[in-house]
Coordinates of C-alpha atoms and ligand atoms in Angstrom, one line a residue:
M195 CA 0.1 0.0 -0.4
A196 CA 2.4 2.1 0.9
A197 CA 5.1 1.4 -1.9
K198 CA 1.1 2.3 -4.5
K199 CA 1.0 5.6 -2.6
R200 CA 4.4 7.0 -3.2
K201 CA 4.8 5.9 -6.8
I202 CA 1.3 7.2 -6.9
A203 CA 2.3 10.7 -5.6
R204 CA 5.7 10.0 -7.9
R205 CA 3.5 10.5 -10.8
K206 CA 1.6 13.5 -10.0
T207 CA 4.9 15.4 -10.9
H208 CA 6.6 13.6 -13.5
P209 CA 5.2 10.1 -14.9
A210 CA 6.9 9.0 -17.2
R211 CA 10.5 9.0 -15.5
K212 CA 10.7 6.1 -13.1
P213 CA 11.8 6.3 -9.4
R214 CA 15.3 8.4 -8.8
R215 CA 18.5 7.1 -7.3
R216 CA 20.5 9.8 -5.7
G217 CA 23.9 9.4 -7.5
P218 CA 25.7 9.0 -10.8
R219 CA 24.3 5.5 -11.4
R220 CA 20.7 6.8 -11.3
L221 CA 22.3 7.9 -15.3
V222 CA 23.0 4.8 -16.7
G223 CA 20.9 3.6 -18.9
L224 CA 19.3 7.0 -19.9
T225 CA 20.3 9.1 -23.2
G226 CA 22.2 11.6 -22.9
A227 CA 19.6 13.8 -23.3
E228 CA 17.6 12.4 -20.5
V229 CA 21.4 12.7 -18.7
L230 CA 20.7 15.8 -19.3
H231 CA 17.0 16.4 -18.1
E232 CA 17.8 14.8 -15.2
L233 CA 20.5 17.3 -14.5
L234 CA 19.0 20.2 -14.8
I235 CA 16.3 19.0 -12.1
A236 CA 19.0 18.3 -10.1
Q237 CA 20.4 22.0 -10.5
G238 CA 16.6 23.5 -9.7
V239 CA 16.1 24.9 -13.2
K240 CA 12.0 25.3 -13.3
V241 CA 11.8 27.7 -15.7
M242 CA 13.4 27.3 -19.0
F243 CA 12.8 29.7 -22.8
G244 CA 13.7 27.9 -26.2
F245 CA 13.3 27.6 -29.3
P246 CA 13.2 24.1 -31.1
G247 CA 15.7 22.6 -34.9
G248 CA 17.3 19.3 -35.9
A249 CA 20.4 19.2 -33.8
V250 CA 17.9 19.7 -30.3
L251 CA 15.3 17.2 -31.1
P252 CA 16.5 14.3 -29.0
I253 CA 16.6 17.2 -26.2
F254 CA 13.0 17.7 -27.0
D255 CA 12.6 14.7 -26.8
A256 CA 12.8 14.7 -23.2
L257 CA 11.4 17.9 -21.9
Y258 CA 8.0 16.0 -23.8
D259 CA 6.7 15.4 -19.8
T260 CA 9.1 17.6 -18.3
P261 CA 7.6 19.0 -15.5
I262 CA 10.0 22.2 -16.1
K263 CA 7.6 25.4 -17.7
F264 CA 9.8 24.9 -21.4
V265 CA 8.8 29.0 -22.8
L266 CA 8.5 28.6 -25.9
T267 CA 9.4 31.8 -27.9
R268 CA 9.6 33.4 -31.1
H269 CA 13.5 33.8 -32.1
E270 CA 16.1 32.8 -29.8
Q271 CA 17.3 35.7 -28.9
G272 CA 13.9 36.5 -27.6
A273 CA 14.6 33.1 -25.6
A274 CA 18.0 34.6 -24.2
H275 CA 16.9 37.6 -23.5
M276 CA 14.3 35.9 -20.8
A277 CA 16.4 34.1 -19.8
D278 CA 18.4 37.0 -18.3
G279 CA 15.3 38.9 -17.5
Y280 CA 14.8 35.7 -14.9
A281 CA 18.4 35.6 -14.4
R282 CA 18.3 38.9 -13.3
S283 CA 15.0 39.8 -11.7
T284 CA 15.0 36.4 -9.0
G285 CA 19.2 35.4 -9.0
R286 CA 18.6 32.4 -10.4
V287 CA 19.9 31.2 -13.4
G288 CA 18.4 31.1 -16.5
V289 CA 18.3 29.0 -19.0
V290 CA 18.7 28.7 -22.7
L291 CA 18.4 26.1 -25.3
A292 CA 18.1 26.3 -29.1
T293 CA 19.4 24.2 -31.9
S294 CA 22.7 24.1 -34.0
G295 CA 23.8 27.1 -36.5
P296 CA 21.3 29.9 -36.8
G297 CA 20.2 28.9 -33.6
A298 CA 23.0 29.2 -31.9
T299 CA 23.7 32.6 -33.7
N300 CA 20.8 34.0 -33.1
L301 CA 21.3 33.7 -29.2
V302 CA 24.9 35.5 -29.9
T303 CA 23.7 39.0 -28.6
G304 CA 21.6 37.1 -26.0
L305 CA 24.9 36.5 -24.3
A306 CA 27.1 39.3 -24.9
T307 CA 24.3 41.2 -23.1
A308 CA 24.0 38.3 -20.2
N309 CA 28.2 38.7 -20.9
M310 CA 28.0 42.2 -20.2
D311 CA 26.2 43.1 -17.6
S312 CA 27.9 40.0 -15.2
V313 CA 24.6 37.7 -15.5
P314 CA 24.2 34.3 -14.8
V315 CA 22.2 31.6 -17.5
V316 CA 23.6 28.5 -18.8
A317 CA 23.1 28.6 -23.2
I318 CA 22.3 25.2 -24.4
T319 CA 23.1 24.7 -27.8
G320 CA 23.0 21.9 -30.4
Q321 CA 25.2 21.0 -33.0
V322 CA 25.5 18.7 -35.6
R323 CA 26.8 15.1 -35.0
S324 CA 30.8 15.0 -34.2
S325 CA 31.9 13.0 -37.4
L326 CA 30.9 16.2 -39.1
I327 CA 32.0 19.0 -37.7
G328 CA 34.6 20.9 -39.9
N329 CA 32.6 19.8 -42.2
D330 CA 30.3 22.8 -43.3
A331 CA 27.5 20.1 -42.3
F332 CA 23.7 21.3 -42.9
Q333 CA 22.8 24.0 -39.6
E334 CA 26.8 24.5 -39.1
A335 CA 28.5 27.0 -37.0
D336 CA 31.6 26.9 -34.5
V337 CA 29.3 27.7 -31.7
C338 CA 31.7 27.9 -29.0
G339 CA 34.4 30.2 -31.2
I340 CA 31.8 32.3 -32.4
T341 CA 30.3 32.7 -28.4
R342 CA 34.4 32.4 -26.8
S343 CA 34.4 36.2 -26.5
V344 CA 31.0 37.3 -25.4
T345 CA 30.9 34.7 -22.6
K346 CA 32.6 33.5 -19.1
H347 CA 32.7 30.1 -20.1
N348 CA 32.5 27.4 -23.3
A349 CA 32.4 23.8 -24.3
L350 CA 31.6 21.3 -26.7
V351 CA 30.1 18.4 -25.6
T352 CA 30.3 14.8 -28.2
R353 CA 30.7 12.4 -26.0
V354 CA 27.3 11.0 -24.0
E355 CA 30.0 10.2 -20.4
D356 CA 31.4 13.9 -20.3
L357 CA 27.5 15.5 -20.0
A358 CA 26.7 15.3 -16.8
R359 CA 30.3 16.8 -15.3
V360 CA 30.2 19.6 -18.2
I361 CA 26.1 20.6 -17.5
G362 CA 28.1 20.6 -13.5
E363 CA 30.5 22.8 -14.2
A364 CA 28.7 25.1 -16.4
F365 CA 26.0 26.1 -13.4
H366 CA 29.1 26.5 -11.1
I367 CA 30.9 28.9 -13.6
A368 CA 28.4 31.1 -14.2
R369 CA 26.6 31.3 -10.2
T370 CA 30.1 31.8 -8.6
G371 CA 32.1 34.3 -9.1
R372 CA 31.6 36.7 -10.5
P373 CA 28.9 35.6 -12.6
G374 CA 28.3 35.2 -15.9
P375 CA 26.4 33.0 -19.3
V376 CA 27.7 29.9 -20.2
V377 CA 27.2 28.2 -24.0
V378 CA 27.2 23.9 -23.4
D379 CA 27.3 23.7 -27.1
I380 CA 26.1 19.5 -27.6
A381 CA 26.3 17.3 -30.4
V382 CA 23.1 15.7 -31.4
D383 CA 24.8 11.8 -31.4
A384 CA 25.8 12.7 -27.2
T385 CA 22.1 13.1 -26.6
A386 CA 21.2 10.5 -28.7
A387 CA 23.8 8.0 -27.4
V388 CA 23.1 5.8 -23.8
L389 CA 25.1 6.2 -21.0
K390 CA 26.6 2.5 -20.4
S391 CA 28.7 3.6 -17.1
P392 CA 28.0 5.7 -13.7
P393 CA 29.7 8.9 -15.5
E394 CA 32.6 11.2 -13.9
L395 CA 30.8 14.2 -11.6
A396 CA 33.4 15.8 -9.9
M397 CA 34.2 19.2 -11.9
D398 CA 37.1 20.0 -13.4
L399 CA 37.8 23.2 -13.4
P400 CA 41.7 23.9 -12.5
G401 CA 42.4 27.2 -14.3
Y402 CA 39.1 28.3 -12.6
A403 CA 39.4 30.8 -9.3
T404 CA 36.5 32.0 -7.7
A405 CA 36.7 35.1 -5.5
A406 CA 40.2 34.5 -2.7
K407 CA 40.5 35.0 0.4
L408 CA 39.5 37.9 1.4
D409 CA 42.9 40.2 3.0
P410 CA 42.2 41.7 6.2
A411 CA 44.9 44.0 5.4
Q412 CA 42.9 45.4 2.1
V413 CA 39.7 46.4 4.1
A414 CA 41.8 47.9 7.1
A415 CA 43.5 50.0 4.4
A416 CA 39.8 50.7 3.3
A417 CA 39.1 52.0 6.4
D418 CA 41.6 54.0 7.1
A419 CA 41.0 55.5 3.9
I420 CA 37.2 55.8 4.7
N421 CA 38.1 57.6 8.2
A422 CA 40.5 59.9 6.4
A423 CA 37.9 61.6 4.9
A424 CA 35.4 64.9 5.0
R425 CA 33.9 64.0 1.3
P426 CA 34.0 60.2 1.4
L427 CA 31.1 59.0 -1.3
L428 CA 29.6 55.3 -1.9
L429 CA 29.9 54.4 -5.6
A430 CA 27.4 51.4 -5.8
G431 CA 27.5 49.0 -9.3
A432 CA 25.1 45.4 -10.1
G433 CA 28.2 43.8 -7.8
V434 CA 26.3 44.9 -4.7
I435 CA 22.9 43.8 -5.8
Q436 CA 24.5 40.2 -6.8
S437 CA 26.4 40.2 -3.7
G438 CA 23.0 41.4 -1.4
A439 CA 24.7 43.8 -0.2
S440 CA 22.7 45.6 -0.1
A441 CA 21.5 46.5 3.1
Q442 CA 25.5 46.2 3.8
L443 CA 25.8 49.5 2.4
R444 CA 23.0 50.9 3.7
R445 CA 24.4 50.4 6.7
L446 CA 27.8 51.5 6.3
A447 CA 26.4 54.4 4.7
E448 CA 24.1 55.5 8.1
K449 CA 26.9 54.7 10.5
A450 CA 29.6 56.5 8.5
N451 CA 27.1 59.3 7.2
I452 CA 27.9 58.5 3.6
P453 CA 26.2 59.1 0.8
V454 CA 26.0 57.2 -2.2
T455 CA 25.7 57.2 -5.6
T456 CA 24.5 54.3 -8.0
T457 CA 25.8 53.3 -11.4
L458 CA 23.3 52.5 -13.7
L459 CA 22.7 49.1 -13.0
G460 CA 23.4 49.4 -9.2
L461 CA 20.0 51.2 -8.6
G462 CA 17.7 49.3 -6.0
S463 CA 20.9 49.3 -4.3
I464 CA 20.1 52.0 -1.7
D465 CA 16.7 52.8 -1.4
E466 CA 15.8 56.8 -3.3
Q467 CA 14.2 58.3 -0.6
S468 CA 16.9 57.6 1.7
P469 CA 18.5 61.6 2.3
L470 CA 22.3 60.1 1.8
A471 CA 21.3 58.3 -2.0
L472 CA 21.6 60.7 -4.8
Q473 CA 21.0 58.2 -7.9
M474 CA 22.8 57.9 -11.3
L475 CA 25.9 59.2 -11.3
G476 CA 27.8 59.5 -15.5
M477 CA 26.6 61.2 -19.0
H478 CA 23.0 61.1 -17.4
G479 CA 23.2 61.1 -13.7
T480 CA 22.3 63.5 -11.6
A481 CA 23.5 66.9 -11.5
T482 CA 23.6 65.8 -7.5
A483 CA 25.9 62.7 -7.8
N484 CA 28.0 64.2 -11.1
Y485 CA 28.9 67.2 -8.7
A486 CA 29.3 64.9 -6.0
V487 CA 32.1 62.8 -7.6
Q488 CA 34.2 65.8 -8.6
E489 CA 34.8 66.9 -4.9
C490 CA 35.0 63.9 -3.4
D491 CA 38.0 62.8 -0.8
C492 CA 37.6 59.4 -1.7
L493 CA 35.2 57.4 -3.5
I494 CA 35.1 53.3 -2.1
S495 CA 33.4 52.2 -5.4
V496 CA 31.4 48.6 -4.0
G497 CA 30.9 45.8 -7.0
A498 CA 30.9 48.7 -9.7
R499 CA 34.0 49.2 -13.3
F500 CA 33.9 52.2 -14.3
D501 CA 32.9 52.5 -17.9
D502 CA 33.6 55.4 -19.5
R503 CA 29.7 56.3 -19.2
V504 CA 30.0 57.1 -15.6
T505 CA 33.5 58.8 -15.6
G506 CA 34.1 60.2 -18.6
P507 CA 38.1 61.2 -19.6
V508 CA 39.7 59.5 -17.3
A509 CA 42.1 62.0 -16.7
T510 CA 38.8 64.2 -15.6
F511 CA 37.2 62.2 -13.3
A512 CA 37.3 61.9 -9.0
P513 CA 40.2 64.3 -9.0
R514 CA 40.0 64.8 -6.0
A515 CA 39.1 61.6 -4.2
K516 CA 41.3 58.8 -3.2
I517 CA 40.3 56.0 -4.5
V518 CA 39.0 52.8 -3.0
H519 CA 37.6 49.9 -5.0
V520 CA 36.3 46.7 -4.0
D521 CA 35.6 44.2 -6.7
I522 CA 35.3 40.1 -6.7
D523 CA 36.9 40.2 -9.9
P524 CA 40.6 41.0 -9.5
T525 CA 41.1 41.7 -13.0
E526 CA 38.5 44.5 -12.7
I527 CA 41.1 46.5 -9.7
G528 CA 42.7 49.8 -12.3
K529 CA 41.2 48.6 -15.4
N530 CA 40.1 52.5 -16.5
V531 CA 40.8 53.7 -13.5
P532 CA 44.3 54.7 -11.1
T533 CA 43.3 52.7 -7.9
D534 CA 44.5 54.0 -4.0
V535 CA 43.0 50.9 -2.1
A536 CA 42.2 47.7 -3.7
V537 CA 39.5 45.7 -1.8
V538 CA 39.4 42.2 -3.6
G539 CA 36.4 40.1 -2.7
D540 CA 32.4 39.8 -2.9
A541 CA 30.6 42.8 -1.9
K542 CA 28.6 41.6 1.0
K543 CA 31.8 39.7 2.7
V544 CA 33.8 42.9 2.4
L545 CA 31.0 45.6 3.8
T546 CA 30.4 43.2 6.7
R547 CA 33.8 43.3 7.6
L548 CA 34.2 46.7 6.8
L549 CA 30.8 48.2 8.9
P550 CA 33.0 48.0 12.6
L551 CA 36.3 49.4 11.5
V552 CA 34.1 52.7 10.2
R553 CA 33.6 55.9 12.6
S554 CA 30.7 58.0 12.6
P555 CA 31.7 61.3 12.1
A556 CA 28.6 63.8 11.0
R557 CA 30.0 65.4 8.7
K558 CA 27.7 68.8 8.5
A559 CA 29.8 70.4 5.9
W560 CA 29.5 67.8 3.1
L561 CA 26.0 66.4 3.3
K562 CA 24.3 70.7 3.3
K563 CA 27.2 70.3 0.5
I564 CA 24.6 67.8 -1.0
R565 CA 20.9 69.7 -0.1
D566 CA 22.4 72.9 -1.4
W567 CA 23.4 70.1 -4.5
R568 CA 19.8 68.7 -4.8
K569 CA 17.9 72.0 -3.9
A570 CA 19.7 73.6 -6.2
H571 CA 19.6 70.9 -9.4
P572 CA 16.7 68.7 -9.0
L573 CA 15.7 66.9 -12.1
R574 CA 12.6 68.9 -14.8
Y575 CA 10.5 68.6 -16.9
K576 CA 7.2 70.8 -18.0
A577 CA 4.7 68.6 -18.3
A578 CA 2.9 71.2 -20.7
G579 CA 2.2 70.9 -24.4
R580 CA 2.5 67.1 -25.6
I581 CA 2.9 64.7 -22.8
K582 CA 6.1 64.4 -21.9
P583 CA 8.2 60.9 -21.3
Q584 CA 9.2 61.7 -17.8
E585 CA 4.9 62.5 -16.4
V586 CA 4.7 59.2 -17.9
I587 CA 7.7 57.5 -15.5
D588 CA 6.7 59.8 -12.6
R589 CA 2.7 58.9 -12.7
L590 CA 3.9 55.1 -13.1
G591 CA 6.4 55.1 -9.6
E592 CA 3.5 56.9 -8.2
L593 CA 0.9 54.6 -9.2
T594 CA 3.0 51.3 -9.1
D595 CA 4.3 52.6 -5.3
H596 CA 8.0 52.3 -6.5
D597 CA 7.8 48.9 -6.1
A598 CA 7.2 47.3 -9.8
I599 CA 9.6 45.6 -11.7
V600 CA 11.0 47.8 -14.8
V601 CA 12.4 46.7 -18.0
T602 CA 13.7 48.6 -20.3
G603 CA 15.2 49.1 -23.9
V604 CA 17.9 51.5 -25.1
G605 CA 17.9 55.2 -25.6
Q606 CA 16.1 57.9 -23.8
H607 CA 13.5 56.2 -22.6
Q608 CA 16.2 54.1 -20.7
M609 CA 17.9 57.2 -19.2
W610 CA 14.8 58.7 -17.8
T611 CA 13.3 55.6 -16.7
A612 CA 16.3 55.1 -14.7
Q613 CA 16.4 59.0 -13.4
H614 CA 12.5 59.1 -12.5
Y615 CA 10.9 55.5 -10.9
G616 CA 12.4 56.1 -8.3
W617 CA 13.9 52.9 -6.5
R618 CA 13.1 51.4 -3.5
R619 CA 15.1 47.7 -3.8
P620 CA 17.7 45.3 -5.2
R621 CA 17.0 43.7 -8.2
Q622 CA 14.1 46.2 -10.0
I623 CA 15.2 48.0 -12.8
I624 CA 15.9 45.1 -15.6
T625 CA 18.3 47.1 -18.1
S626 CA 20.7 46.4 -20.4
G627 CA 23.7 48.5 -19.1
G628 CA 27.2 47.3 -20.5
L629 CA 26.2 46.0 -23.9
G630 CA 22.9 48.5 -24.7
T631 CA 21.2 46.0 -26.1
M632 CA 17.8 47.7 -28.0
G633 CA 14.9 44.7 -28.7
F634 CA 15.8 43.7 -24.6
G635 CA 12.2 45.1 -23.3
V636 CA 10.4 43.1 -24.1
P637 CA 11.7 39.5 -23.9
A638 CA 13.6 40.4 -20.5
S639 CA 10.3 41.5 -18.9
I640 CA 8.5 38.4 -19.5
G641 CA 11.2 37.0 -18.2
A642 CA 11.2 38.2 -15.3
A643 CA 7.1 38.4 -15.6
I644 CA 7.4 35.1 -15.2
G645 CA 10.3 34.7 -12.6
N646 CA 8.5 36.6 -10.1
P647 CA 4.7 35.9 -10.9
R648 CA 3.1 38.2 -8.0
R649 CA 5.1 41.3 -9.2
T650 CA 3.9 43.9 -11.4
V651 CA 6.3 44.3 -14.0
L652 CA 6.7 46.9 -16.6
D653 CA 8.5 46.9 -20.0
I654 CA 9.4 51.0 -20.3
D655 CA 10.2 51.0 -23.8
G656 CA 10.8 53.0 -27.1
D657 CA 9.1 52.6 -30.0
G658 CA 12.2 51.6 -31.8
S659 CA 13.6 49.1 -28.8
F660 CA 9.7 47.9 -28.8
S661 CA 10.0 47.3 -32.1
M662 CA 13.0 44.9 -33.4
T663 CA 11.1 42.5 -30.6
M664 CA 8.2 43.5 -30.8
V665 CA 6.9 39.6 -31.8
E666 CA 7.3 38.3 -28.2
V667 CA 4.6 39.8 -27.2
R668 CA 2.7 37.4 -28.5
T669 CA 4.9 34.9 -26.4
A670 CA 3.2 36.8 -23.3
A671 CA -0.3 36.4 -24.8
R672 CA 0.4 32.3 -25.7
Y673 CA 1.4 31.3 -21.5
G674 CA -0.5 35.0 -20.2
V675 CA 2.4 37.1 -18.7
P676 CA 0.9 40.2 -17.1
V677 CA 3.6 42.5 -18.3
R678 CA 3.2 46.1 -19.1
F679 CA 4.3 47.2 -22.0
I680 CA 5.3 51.0 -21.9
V681 CA 5.6 52.3 -25.1
L682 CA 7.6 55.8 -25.4
N683 CA 6.3 56.9 -28.4
N684 CA 8.7 59.1 -29.9
G685 CA 8.1 58.2 -33.2
Y686 CA 12.7 58.8 -32.9
L687 CA 15.0 56.2 -32.5
G688 CA 15.1 59.7 -30.0
M689 CA 18.3 59.0 -28.6
V690 CA 20.9 58.6 -32.4
R691 CA 18.1 61.6 -33.2
Q692 CA 19.3 63.6 -29.7
W693 CA 23.1 63.1 -30.6
Q694 CA 21.9 64.7 -33.9
E695 CA 20.7 67.2 -33.5
M696 CA 22.7 68.4 -30.6
F697 CA 26.0 67.4 -32.7
F698 CA 25.3 66.7 -35.7
G699 CA 23.6 70.3 -36.3
R700 CA 19.4 69.4 -36.4
R701 CA 20.8 66.6 -39.7
Y702 CA 17.8 63.3 -39.0
S703 CA 19.8 60.8 -40.4
S704 CA 17.0 57.6 -40.7
V705 CA 16.0 58.5 -37.2
D706 CA 11.9 58.6 -37.9
N707 CA 10.2 55.6 -37.0
L708 CA 7.4 55.8 -39.1
N709 CA 5.5 53.0 -36.7
P710 CA 2.5 51.3 -37.1
S711 CA -0.4 51.2 -34.7
F712 CA 1.4 49.2 -32.1
A713 CA -1.9 48.4 -30.2
E714 CA -2.9 47.3 -33.5
V715 CA -0.1 45.3 -33.6
A716 CA -1.1 44.4 -29.3
R717 CA -4.5 43.1 -30.2
A718 CA -3.1 40.6 -33.4
L719 CA -0.3 39.0 -31.2
G720 CA -3.2 38.6 -28.6
A721 CA -2.6 41.3 -26.3
H722 CA -4.7 44.5 -25.5
G723 CA -3.4 47.9 -26.8
L724 CA -4.1 50.9 -25.6
T725 CA -3.3 54.7 -27.7
V726 CA -2.8 57.9 -25.6
S727 CA -2.1 60.6 -27.2
R728 CA -3.7 63.3 -24.8
R729 CA -2.6 64.1 -20.9
A730 CA -6.1 63.9 -20.2
E731 CA -6.1 60.4 -20.8
L732 CA -2.5 59.2 -19.7
D733 CA -3.6 58.5 -15.5
G734 CA -7.4 56.9 -17.0
A735 CA -4.9 54.9 -19.2
L736 CA -2.1 53.7 -16.9
R737 CA -4.8 52.6 -14.6
E738 CA -6.1 50.2 -16.9
A739 CA -3.1 48.0 -18.4
L740 CA -1.3 47.9 -14.8
A741 CA -5.9 46.4 -14.1
C742 CA -5.0 44.3 -16.8
N743 CA -4.8 40.4 -15.6
G744 CA -2.4 40.1 -19.5
P745 CA -0.5 41.7 -21.1
V746 CA -0.7 45.2 -22.0
V747 CA 0.6 47.6 -24.8
V748 CA 0.4 52.0 -23.9
D749 CA 0.9 53.4 -26.9
V750 CA 1.5 56.6 -25.0
Q751 CA 2.3 59.2 -28.5
V752 CA 4.7 61.5 -26.0
E753 CA 7.0 65.0 -27.2
P754 CA 9.3 64.3 -30.3
E755 CA 11.9 66.0 -29.2
E756 CA 12.3 65.8 -26.1
N757 CA 15.7 65.1 -24.5
V758 CA 17.6 63.8 -21.5
F759 CA 19.3 66.2 -19.6
P760 CA 21.8 66.2 -17.4
M761 CA 24.3 65.1 -20.3
V762 CA 28.0 64.9 -19.8
A763 CA 29.4 65.4 -23.1
T764 CA 31.7 62.7 -24.9
G765 CA 34.8 64.5 -23.3
K766 CA 33.7 66.4 -21.0
A767 CA 34.6 65.9 -17.2
L768 CA 31.2 64.9 -15.3
H769 CA 30.9 68.2 -13.5
E770 CA 30.7 69.9 -17.2
M771 CA 27.1 68.7 -17.5
K772 CA 24.8 70.4 -19.6
L773 CA 22.0 70.8 -17.6
G774 CA 19.7 71.8 -20.0
K775 CA 17.2 74.2 -20.5
L776 CA 13.3 73.6 -19.4
A777 CA 10.9 73.9 -22.8
Ligands
TPP249 C1 20.0 46.9 -31.2 C2 20.7 47.7 -31.4 N1 21.6 48.6 -32.2 C3 21.4 50.8 -32.1 C4 21.7 51.0 -31.5 C5 22.0 52.3 -31.2 N2 21.1 53.3 -30.1 C6 21.1 53.2 -29.0 S1 19.6 54.3 -28.5 C7 19.0 54.1 -29.8 C8 17.7 54.6 -30.2 C9 16.5 53.9 -29.9 O1 15.2 54.6 -29.8 P1 14.1 53.8 -29.0 O2 14.1 52.1 -29.1 O3 12.9 54.7 -30.1 O4 14.8 55.2 -27.5 P2 14.5 56.7 -27.4 O5 15.6 57.1 -27.8 O6 13.2 57.1 -28.9 O7 13.5 56.4 -25.9 C10 20.0 53.3 -31.4 C11 20.0 53.4 -32.3 C12 21.3 49.6 -29.8 N3 21.7 50.3 -28.6 N4 21.2 48.7 -30.2

């Protein structure tokens, strides 16, 4: 009786599988594809995104009755960004599956996007039969060669015996140390072959080191630099979010009275309602953050990499500051900016060790200076005439209590979203920072919504970015994923238009989008569609969209020639930013 009950219970979750044994022996007698499936379950994979083809037929067959939720996308790029959005918003590894040749090459932009922003993604690609590799076989591409420079690691598997070890290594490498994407390219015959003996599961990664042991002398040197400073400033990057170090960051800031600015990817690492939060720095950072960087005498960067959009010309960056650089990746130290004190380690561990070593001076003059900048230079726009993109974002922030997960495309709307939404917690903004990938918003928001079914998920997109991947709205409709796609439709490739206006004498060259009706496109794809062009209609439309229980596209027709300010022009120092005039 007991045995019968157990069997029934097992059938509920996974009908066609044999009872699972532990250890490598359990895999004997399975095909490579079944081994892969078992390993994905053992890794805790709950969701996969992908698209089928000839070289992954055995894998799709093994997925026929899988308990893993499989999301069939319309394009492999969409699948890669969905896995990325899922990973960034949940902290788990995102998994994507694609076939050989064009399936795999369609992943490349998604992999490069994840790689630049250190996102843990495992991509499994089919490869042609091992005997045909190198013969220009049908749908053959050198996937390891092509993806080497846009992944943290990749591997080709040609023997079923190696599969279990390589998959284990892939997940380990993707999620440990500085996270990143990993490709496992599997020859179709290795997925079809049956495993005859227990496979080796032990990892074989002699050249792979995760963070070295924290050096207390480095932490002490950082504390000394902070304690000696009169005008310190914390700079928080994605590493704070990746390591779950937000609470430690806040404690340090509050204990030592240090204001905090963040990179684009570091937004949400500190609640922007805190008086110590200065919002984003850099090319489109707040005036307060940029002035503070230029005036501070000690800049403590945690999990940020001094991207050129953050620094401007390095020689002009933070000219009065001693630089303390905390990073899990030793190759980042001194890469872009000369460092005075380096601390190699995980952000959470470093900040935890730093906290008892720092003193608590009031820093009255420094904090007053910051209050004065904030008062003199708030983010501004004039809510008159056509709907302004900034007011849409301000309103979305208020209507969602600054608590939604917000995904973006790339362009002006991305910068306005970063500036105006009002970030309160980590993993709230999902955006392509390093690569700046237009088309990221639609699929990444779907991945984020699938990973966070109880949260409101917005995609605040540009009409150009949305157009690149809007076919995936169909994927959202098919699976009932309730993303609110808010298209800030200025009719232009706005960020490029802004540069043409400012630096090329307003000679607008190939930047007008001549869009279709996005509301009609939405309806054709099975989503709800709304169009708004008048201020009086805006609130009602946003409320209607937020109340929808399925995907909805709101085409908000905004002022076409609004520009993003502040703006640091190329070659200028942060304090030389243009603050913009109120139009
Ligand atoms: C895939 C890709 N191609 C080109 C670019 C260069 N680019 C950066 S912003 C931008 C315009 C974006 O237009 P839109 O999505 O409408 O947003 P807006 O700037 O109008 O808010 C372009 C073309 C890019 N970042 N990504």
